[in-house]
Every structure is written in structure tokens, then in C-alpha cells.
Coordinates of C-alpha atoms and ligand atoms in Angstrom, one line a residue:
M873 CA -41.6 131.1 93.9
A874 CA -38.5 129.0 94.5
T875 CA -37.2 131.6 96.9
A876 CA -40.4 132.0 99.1
G877 CA -39.8 131.3 102.7
K878 CA -36.0 131.2 102.3
V879 CA -33.3 133.7 103.1
I880 CA -32.2 135.4 99.8
K881 CA -28.6 136.3 99.3
C882 CA -28.3 139.3 97.0
K883 CA -26.3 142.4 96.1
A884 CA -26.8 145.7 98.0
A885 CA -24.9 148.9 98.5
V886 CA -24.0 149.2 102.2
A887 CA -23.2 152.5 103.9
W888 CA -21.0 151.1 106.7
E889 CA -20.2 154.6 108.1
P890 CA -20.8 158.2 107.3
N891 CA -18.8 160.1 104.7
K892 CA -17.5 156.9 103.1
P893 CA -18.3 155.5 99.7
L894 CA -21.0 152.8 99.7
V895 CA -19.7 149.2 99.4
I896 CA -21.4 146.6 97.1
E897 CA -21.8 143.6 99.4
E898 CA -23.6 140.3 99.4
I899 CA -26.3 140.6 102.1
E900 CA -28.9 138.2 103.5
V901 CA -32.5 139.2 103.3
A902 CA -34.8 137.2 105.6
P903 CA -38.2 136.0 104.5
P904 CA -41.1 138.4 105.2
Q905 CA -42.7 138.1 108.6
A906 CA -46.4 138.7 109.5
N907 CA -47.8 141.6 107.4
E908 CA -44.6 142.0 105.5
V909 CA -43.8 141.9 101.8
R910 CA -40.5 141.0 100.2
I911 CA -39.8 143.0 97.1
K912 CA -37.4 142.6 94.2
I913 CA -36.2 146.1 93.6
V914 CA -35.9 146.7 89.8
A915 CA -34.9 150.4 89.7
T916 CA -34.2 153.2 92.2
G917 CA -33.5 156.9 92.0
V918 CA -30.8 158.6 94.1
C919 CA -32.3 161.5 96.1
H920 CA -30.6 164.2 98.1
T921 CA -32.0 162.7 101.3
D922 CA -29.7 159.7 100.8
L923 CA -26.7 162.1 100.6
Y924 CA -28.1 164.0 103.6
H925 CA -27.9 160.9 105.8
L926 CA -24.4 160.0 104.5
F927 CA -22.7 163.4 104.5
E928 CA -24.8 165.8 106.5
G929 CA -26.9 164.1 109.2
K930 CA -24.3 161.4 109.9
H931 CA -26.3 160.2 112.9
K932 CA -24.1 157.7 114.7
D933 CA -26.9 155.2 115.3
G934 CA -28.0 155.4 111.7
F935 CA -25.3 153.1 110.3
P936 CA -24.5 150.6 108.9
A937 CA -27.5 151.0 106.6
V938 CA -28.7 150.3 103.1
L939 CA -29.7 153.7 101.7
G940 CA -32.2 154.4 98.9
H941 CA -35.9 155.2 99.3
E942 CA -37.0 156.1 95.7
G943 CA -37.5 152.7 94.2
A944 CA -39.9 150.4 92.4
G945 CA -40.1 146.7 92.2
I946 CA -42.0 143.4 92.1
V947 CA -43.4 141.4 95.0
E948 CA -41.3 138.2 95.4
S949 CA -43.3 136.8 98.3
V950 CA -45.6 137.8 101.2
G951 CA -45.7 137.0 104.9
P952 CA -48.7 135.7 106.9
G953 CA -51.7 138.0 107.0
V954 CA -50.9 139.8 103.7
T955 CA -53.9 139.8 101.5
E956 CA -53.4 143.0 99.6
F957 CA -50.3 141.9 97.7
K958 CA -49.3 138.8 95.8
T959 CA -46.2 137.5 94.0
G960 CA -45.6 139.5 90.8
D961 CA -47.4 142.7 91.8
K962 CA -45.7 145.9 90.8
V963 CA -45.1 148.0 93.8
I964 CA -43.5 151.2 95.1
P965 CA -42.0 151.2 98.6
L966 CA -43.2 154.1 100.8
F967 CA -40.9 155.9 103.1
I968 CA -44.0 157.2 104.9
S969 CA -46.5 154.6 105.7
Q970 CA -50.3 154.7 105.7
C971 CA -51.7 152.3 108.2
G972 CA -55.2 153.6 107.7
E973 CA -56.0 153.1 111.4
C974 CA -54.1 155.7 113.4
R975 CA -55.4 159.2 114.3
F976 CA -53.3 160.8 111.7
C977 CA -54.3 158.4 108.9
K978 CA -57.9 159.0 109.9
S979 CA -57.6 162.8 109.6
P980 CA -57.8 164.4 106.2
K981 CA -55.5 167.2 107.6
T982 CA -52.2 165.3 107.3
N983 CA -50.4 162.5 105.5
F984 CA -48.4 161.6 108.6
C985 CA -48.8 158.0 109.9
N986 CA -48.0 157.1 113.5
E987 CA -46.9 153.6 112.6
G988 CA -43.7 153.9 110.6
W989 CA -40.2 154.9 111.5
T990 CA -41.1 158.6 111.2
S991 CA -43.0 158.5 114.4
T992 CA -40.2 157.1 116.6
R993 CA -36.9 157.2 114.8
Q994 CA -37.0 160.3 112.6
D995 CA -33.5 161.4 113.8
V996 CA -31.9 158.0 113.0
M997 CA -33.9 157.8 109.7
S998 CA -34.4 154.1 109.9
S999 CA -36.9 151.6 111.2
E1000 CA -36.6 149.6 114.3
D1001 CA -36.9 146.4 112.3
S1002 CA -34.5 145.2 109.7
R1003 CA -34.5 142.0 107.7
F1004 CA -30.9 142.5 106.5
T1005 CA -27.7 141.1 107.7
C1006 CA -24.2 141.3 106.2
K1007 CA -21.1 139.6 107.6
G1008 CA -23.0 138.7 110.8
Q1009 CA -24.1 142.3 111.5
K1010 CA -27.6 143.8 111.4
I1011 CA -27.8 146.3 108.6
L1012 CA -30.5 149.1 109.1
Q1013 CA -33.1 149.8 106.5
F1014 CA -32.8 153.5 105.7
M1015 CA -36.2 155.2 105.8
G1016 CA -37.7 151.8 106.2
T1017 CA -37.2 151.0 102.6
S1018 CA -33.6 150.4 101.4
T1019 CA -33.9 150.4 97.7
F1020 CA -30.2 150.2 97.0
S1021 CA -30.7 146.4 97.5
Q1022 CA -31.9 143.8 95.0
Y1023 CA -34.4 142.6 97.6
T1024 CA -36.0 144.4 100.6
V1025 CA -38.7 143.5 103.1
I1026 CA -41.3 146.1 104.1
N1027 CA -44.4 146.1 106.2
Q1028 CA -47.5 146.2 103.9
I1029 CA -48.6 149.6 105.4
A1030 CA -45.6 151.1 103.6
V1031 CA -46.0 149.5 100.1
A1032 CA -48.2 150.8 97.3
K1033 CA -49.5 148.5 94.5
I1034 CA -49.3 150.3 91.2
N1035 CA -50.6 149.9 87.6
S1036 CA -49.2 146.6 86.2
S1037 CA -48.1 148.3 82.9
A1038 CA -46.1 151.1 84.6
P1039 CA -42.4 151.2 83.6
L1040 CA -40.6 150.7 86.9
D1041 CA -37.4 152.6 85.7
K1042 CA -39.5 155.7 85.5
V1043 CA -42.2 155.5 88.1
C1044 CA -39.6 154.8 90.8
L1045 CA -39.2 158.6 91.0
L1046 CA -42.7 158.8 92.4
G1047 CA -41.4 157.0 95.5
C1048 CA -39.9 160.3 96.6
G1049 CA -38.7 163.3 94.7
V1050 CA -41.5 163.9 92.2
C1051 CA -44.4 163.3 94.6
T1052 CA -42.6 165.4 97.2
G1053 CA -42.1 168.5 95.1
Y1054 CA -45.4 168.3 93.1
G1055 CA -47.5 167.7 96.2
A1056 CA -45.7 170.4 98.1
A1057 CA -47.1 172.9 95.5
V1058 CA -50.5 171.3 94.9
N1059 CA -51.4 169.8 98.3
T1060 CA -49.4 171.8 100.9
A1061 CA -49.1 175.3 99.4
K1062 CA -52.4 174.9 97.5
V1063 CA -51.1 177.1 94.7
E1064 CA -54.0 179.0 93.1
P1065 CA -54.5 179.8 89.4
G1066 CA -53.0 183.1 88.3
S1067 CA -50.6 183.3 91.3
T1068 CA -46.9 184.1 91.4
C1069 CA -44.6 181.4 92.8
A1070 CA -40.9 181.1 93.6
V1071 CA -39.1 177.7 93.8
F1072 CA -35.7 177.6 95.5
G1073 CA -33.5 174.7 94.4
L1074 CA -33.9 173.0 91.1
G1075 CA -33.1 169.4 91.8
A1076 CA -35.8 166.8 91.1
V1077 CA -37.8 168.0 94.1
G1078 CA -37.7 171.7 93.1
L1079 CA -38.4 170.9 89.4
A1080 CA -41.4 168.8 90.5
A1081 CA -42.5 171.7 92.6
V1082 CA -42.3 173.9 89.4
M1083 CA -44.4 171.3 87.6
G1084 CA -46.9 171.4 90.4
C1085 CA -47.1 175.2 90.4
K1086 CA -47.7 175.0 86.6
S1087 CA -50.4 172.4 86.8
A1088 CA -52.1 174.5 89.5
G1089 CA -52.3 177.3 87.1
A1090 CA -49.6 179.7 88.4
R1091 CA -49.0 182.6 86.1
R1092 CA -45.4 183.4 87.1
I1093 CA -43.0 180.7 88.3
I1094 CA -39.6 182.1 89.3
A1095 CA -37.0 179.4 89.5
V1096 CA -34.1 180.2 91.9
D1097 CA -30.8 178.3 92.0
I1098 CA -27.1 179.0 92.5
N1099 CA -26.3 176.6 89.6
P1100 CA -27.3 178.2 86.3
D1101 CA -27.0 174.8 84.5
K1102 CA -30.4 174.0 86.1
F1103 CA -32.3 176.8 84.4
E1104 CA -32.8 175.2 81.0
K1105 CA -34.3 172.2 82.7
A1106 CA -36.6 174.3 84.8
K1107 CA -38.2 175.8 81.6
V1108 CA -39.2 172.3 80.5
F1109 CA -41.3 172.0 83.7
G1110 CA -42.9 175.4 83.4
A1111 CA -40.6 178.0 85.0
T1112 CA -41.2 181.5 83.5
E1113 CA -38.2 183.3 85.0
F1114 CA -34.8 182.5 86.6
V1115 CA -32.8 184.1 89.3
N1116 CA -29.3 183.2 90.4
P1117 CA -28.7 184.7 93.9
K1118 CA -25.0 184.9 93.0
D1119 CA -25.8 187.5 90.3
H1120 CA -27.1 189.9 93.0
S1121 CA -25.5 191.9 95.8
Q1122 CA -28.9 192.4 97.5
P1123 CA -30.4 189.5 99.6
I1124 CA -32.4 187.2 97.3
S1125 CA -35.6 187.9 99.2
Q1126 CA -35.4 191.6 98.3
V1127 CA -34.6 190.8 94.7
L1128 CA -37.8 188.7 94.5
S1129 CA -39.9 191.2 96.3
Q1130 CA -38.9 193.9 93.9
M1131 CA -39.5 191.7 90.9
T1132 CA -43.0 191.0 92.1
S1133 CA -44.2 194.3 93.5
G1134 CA -44.0 193.2 97.2
G1135 CA -43.5 189.5 97.1
V1136 CA -44.7 186.2 95.7
D1137 CA -47.9 184.5 96.7
Y1138 CA -46.2 181.1 97.3
S1139 CA -42.6 180.0 97.8
L1140 CA -41.2 176.5 98.1
E1141 CA -37.8 175.7 99.6
C1142 CA -36.4 172.6 98.0
V1143 CA -32.7 172.9 99.1
G1144 CA -32.5 171.9 102.7
N1145 CA -30.7 175.0 104.0
V1146 CA -32.1 177.1 106.9
G1147 CA -30.8 180.3 105.4
V1148 CA -32.6 179.6 102.1
M1149 CA -35.8 178.7 104.2
R1150 CA -35.7 182.2 105.7
S1151 CA -35.2 183.8 102.3
A1152 CA -38.1 181.8 100.9
L1153 CA -40.4 183.0 103.7
E1154 CA -39.3 186.6 103.4
C1155 CA -39.7 186.8 99.7
C1156 CA -43.5 186.1 100.2
I1157 CA -45.9 188.9 100.1
K1158 CA -47.1 190.1 103.5
G1159 CA -50.8 189.6 104.2
W1160 CA -51.2 186.2 102.5
G1161 CA -47.9 184.8 101.3
V1162 CA -47.4 181.0 102.0
S1163 CA -43.9 179.5 102.2
V1164 CA -43.4 175.7 102.3
I1165 CA -40.3 174.0 103.7
V1166 CA -39.6 170.9 101.6
G1167 CA -35.8 170.6 101.9
W1168 CA -34.7 168.1 104.6
T1169 CA -32.5 169.1 107.5
D1170 CA -32.5 168.5 111.2
M1171 CA -29.1 170.2 111.9
D1172 CA -30.0 173.9 112.6
N1173 CA -32.9 176.0 113.8
V1174 CA -34.8 178.2 111.3
A1175 CA -35.3 181.8 112.2
T1176 CA -37.1 184.9 111.1
R1177 CA -38.4 188.0 112.8
P1178 CA -41.8 187.5 114.3
I1179 CA -43.2 190.5 112.4
N1180 CA -42.8 188.5 109.2
L1181 CA -45.4 186.1 110.4
I1182 CA -47.5 188.6 112.4
G1183 CA -47.9 190.5 109.1
G1184 CA -49.8 187.5 107.7
R1185 CA -47.3 185.2 106.1
T1186 CA -47.7 181.5 106.7
W1187 CA -44.8 179.1 107.1
K1188 CA -45.5 175.4 106.5
G1189 CA -43.6 172.2 106.1
S1190 CA -44.3 169.3 103.7
L1191 CA -43.4 165.7 104.1
F1192 CA -43.8 163.6 100.9
G1193 CA -45.8 166.4 99.3
G1194 CA -48.6 165.9 101.7
F1195 CA -49.7 162.8 99.8
K1196 CA -51.3 160.0 101.9
S1197 CA -48.8 157.6 100.5
K1198 CA -50.7 154.4 99.7
D1199 CA -53.6 156.4 98.1
G1200 CA -51.5 159.0 96.4
V1201 CA -48.7 157.1 94.7
P1202 CA -50.9 154.8 92.5
Q1203 CA -52.8 157.9 91.5
M1204 CA -49.6 159.7 90.5
V1205 CA -48.5 156.6 88.6
N1206 CA -51.7 156.7 86.6
A1207 CA -51.3 160.5 86.1
Y1208 CA -47.9 159.7 84.4
M1209 CA -49.4 156.9 82.4
D1210 CA -52.1 159.3 81.2
K1211 CA -49.4 161.9 80.3
K1212 CA -50.7 164.4 82.9
I1213 CA -47.3 164.6 84.7
K1214 CA -43.8 164.3 83.4
L1215 CA -41.2 161.8 84.7
D1216 CA -38.8 161.0 81.9
E1217 CA -37.5 164.5 81.8
F1218 CA -36.1 164.3 85.3
I1219 CA -33.8 161.4 84.4
T1220 CA -30.4 162.6 83.3
H1221 CA -28.5 159.3 84.0
N1222 CA -29.2 155.6 83.8
M1223 CA -26.7 153.4 85.6
A1224 CA -26.2 150.1 87.4
L1225 CA -26.4 149.6 91.1
D1226 CA -22.6 149.0 91.1
E1227 CA -22.2 152.6 90.0
V1228 CA -24.1 154.1 92.9
N1229 CA -21.1 156.0 94.1
D1230 CA -20.7 157.7 90.7
A1231 CA -24.4 158.7 91.0
I1232 CA -23.8 160.2 94.5
E1233 CA -20.8 162.2 93.2
L1234 CA -22.9 163.5 90.3
M1235 CA -25.5 164.8 92.7
K1236 CA -22.9 166.2 95.1
H1237 CA -21.5 168.3 92.2
G1238 CA -24.8 169.4 90.8
Q1239 CA -24.3 167.4 87.6
C1240 CA -27.5 165.5 87.4
I1241 CA -31.2 165.8 88.1
R1242 CA -32.0 162.2 88.8
S1243 CA -29.8 159.2 88.2
V1244 CA -31.8 156.0 88.0
L1245 CA -30.0 152.8 88.9
S1246 CA -31.0 149.5 87.5
V1247 CA -31.0 147.2 90.5
S1248 CA -32.4 143.8 89.4
L1249 CA -33.4 142.5 86.0
Q1250 CA -37.2 142.4 85.8
Ligands
NAD486 P1 -30.6 168.2 94.6 O1 -29.3 168.1 95.3 O2 -30.8 167.5 93.4 O3 -31.1 169.7 94.4 C1 -30.8 170.7 95.3 C2 -30.7 172.0 94.4 O4 -30.5 173.1 95.3 C3 -29.4 172.0 93.5 O5 -29.8 172.3 92.2 C4 -28.6 173.1 94.1 O6 -27.8 173.8 93.2 C5 -29.6 174.0 94.7 N1 -29.1 174.9 95.8 C6 -28.1 174.7 96.7 N2 -27.9 175.8 97.4 C7 -28.8 176.7 97.0 C8 -29.1 178.1 97.4 N3 -28.4 178.7 98.4 N4 -30.0 178.8 96.7 C9 -30.7 178.2 95.7 N5 -30.5 176.9 95.3 C10 -29.5 176.2 96.0 O7 -31.7 167.6 95.7 P2 -33.1 167.0 95.6 O8 -33.0 165.5 95.5 O9 -33.9 167.7 94.6 O10 -33.7 167.3 97.1 C11 -33.9 168.6 97.5 C12 -34.2 168.7 99.0 O11 -35.4 168.1 99.3 C13 -33.2 168.0 99.9 O12 -33.0 168.7 101.0 C14 -33.8 166.7 100.2 O13 -33.3 166.1 101.3 C15 -35.3 167.2 100.4 N6 -36.3 166.2 100.3 C16 -37.4 166.4 101.2 C17 -38.4 165.5 101.2 C18 -39.6 165.7 102.1 O14 -40.4 164.8 102.2 N7 -39.8 166.9 102.7 C19 -38.4 164.4 100.3 C20 -37.3 164.3 99.4 C21 -36.3 165.2 99.5
ZN487 ZN1 -36.0 161.4 98.8

């Protein structure tokens, strides 16, 4: 390609500082170094974790950065030592890597990988390396990916090659939200046929969790959200009942316990609020209830009385739905192509990269499920 080996100047949405709108800038993207892949991002979703970094986490060392971690694109060029990818391959950037070599990658018990930013810079939410500069400054790559940029450079351990006929403006959602929620139900909670589940928070992550509970054969799927506008959408993915905590004077965990004669078998917290995490645990049935924390926050401690766990409940967390990323993402892309999972139904808005601040506002106000931004022409 004409651009291989050269610095590419392109458009990106830069988060210069917390709490401020992103700014569309021209950035310079360096050529890929050893084991790296430069990717033209075609489409990206906007996930709540982008908003978390900007408005909630606000880690001072986490800026300036290019946000976005739910994208899909095409390989533009590869650095020395890359044999797995070539120019023109369709790929999904992975915010959690799979090096295949570390003790975590070698264990079937986890999808954690010791090589990416998650092992050293989880608080700052960016990788040590960045191939971006803008106005003479280094710009961080949020979650090692930075999909709000027309081009990005990623180590090959954090890139998945996908089906060459996959529509990138749909499968981008498998880069985060849909794999996260679906896998949290199927891989982490290990929902069983005939069970009763509760899903707290009906954004894309929660709706994907509903979809996972349904595909695992759950009999009752109780969808919980404080925004009743989300309930119609939850039905599409398999929710059987709806509860708005605001309609009840009792704590939501008691409401759910009463509805289910003692508690649900599985609950999934897809909000990112420690109070909701507690409710999700406590609405589980004692003896065997399993509650999974999916929502992302590092701001507060979670708490419950020990007796709630002594009595036999299990509290778990799930990162990227427990999927080993390089293996799982291509499989999920094929599941979509084979019509085994839904993706189109999550997308409520299609916009251009320039409209990223509008997409952020929509999510802040609960007015979208997923906005997909078109970033580069294919
Ligand atoms: P979203 O903003 O689209 O959805 C969140 C939903 O929670 C909204 O519908 C909102 O109305 C609802 N909500 C808010 N307060 C509530 C309450 N008290 N009770 C019930 N519902 C409530 O967000 P999303 O993109 O779907 O992401 C959801 C969470 O998952 C975020 O915390 C995000 O950071 C996290 N996340 C985690 C991972 C992971 O790997 N663990 C990956 C992606 C996203
Ligand atoms: Zn995300």
C-alpha cells in the first residue's frame, strides 16, 4: 500500500481532558513496529466504558487519549514479525489481549492475559505504548485500542482476524459490549437451562446478557432498569419480565426475592454501580445463587454482609464476558453470520465520527442502546 512504512495523518476524536467534549483533530499515526498491525478503523460503537473514563474515572494520567474500544476495521500494513495478518484482512481490535504464552493464557480458567495494558495500567486504562501524536504531544491509546481514530496501531496479540464477509458496521459491537454481556451469562455465570435470571441495566451490555441467558435456556429472565424506555427492547432479546426499582418502596433485592420465591439463580450487574452490585448479589437465592459483576467501576468498594456469601451465594466478576479474546471474537462473528446471535437490534443510531459528542450525550441521557460511528470509508 502507498501508505505502508509512512506516518499517516488522519482524523481522530481526542479527549484532551476529563469532562470536556472530544475534539476532532488531525493526528499522526506512526507505522507499525515489530509485531504490530496498523488498522484502518471502519466503524466503532460507543460504550459506557468510554464515558466512564471521560466523566467518572477521570484518571489524571489517562489523558490526552483517543477513546473508543468497540471497533472493526481493515489491516492497512503490518510491522516486522507479523505473519498472522496481511493488508486487507478484516479485524477487530481487542481491549484484552491473548498472547497465548503467559500463565493466564495457558489456563482454561481465565481469559486474562498478562501482556496487555490490563496487567499494568488498569487504573489509567491505556497502554504504555502509543503510536499517536497530535500537535507535538503523545496521545494515549485508551484500552490499547483507540477506535475513535481513522487509523490505529495495535500489537498483534490484541487483534482478531474475522470472517472476510462480515459487515464491519455491525460486528464492531463484538469488540466489547455484546461479547461482554453475552459471555458474562454463558461463560462466567454459566446459566443453566430452566433457571431464573435477573439482569440489572439494559444498555447493550445488559441486553446482551439477556440474550446470553435466553440462549443458555433460562426460563425466566427478569430485566431491571430505572429507565422504562429500555423494557420494549429487552423483550426483543428474550426478557420475560420487567422491574423498575423506582416503582417500589422496598429494596429491589427484596422485590426480586419475593417474585421468585426466595431469589434468582443467576444475576448480572451491567450498570457499574456498587449499590446495584450489592442488590444483584442479594437478590440471588441462598444456597447456590451466582451473581456476576459486569459493570465497570474502580471508584468505590463493594460491600455486603458476610452471611450473604456464607449462606452459599457466589460473587464473581467478568471481564470481556470471559472470552479468550482472539479465539472468541471470530467465533462470535461467525455466530452472527449464522444468525445464532443478534447484533443489528442493538444499533439505535448510525452517525459519523464527527458526531461522536452527540453519541456520548445520547448515552449519558439513556436515549440510545448503541450508536455506531462510521469512521473511515471501507
Ligand atoms: P449503558 O449506559 O448503555 O447502560 C447502562 C444501563 O443501566 C442504562 O440503561 C441505565 O438506565 C441503567 N441503570 C442506571 N442506573 C441503574 C440502576 N440503579 N438500576 C438499574 N439500572 C440502572 O452502558 P453499557 O454500555 O451497556 O455498559 C454497562 C456497564 O458495563 C458499564 O459500567 C460499562 O463500563 C460496563 N462494561 C464492562 C465491561 C467488562 O468487561 N466488564 C465491558 C464493557 C462495558
Ligand atoms: Zn466497552
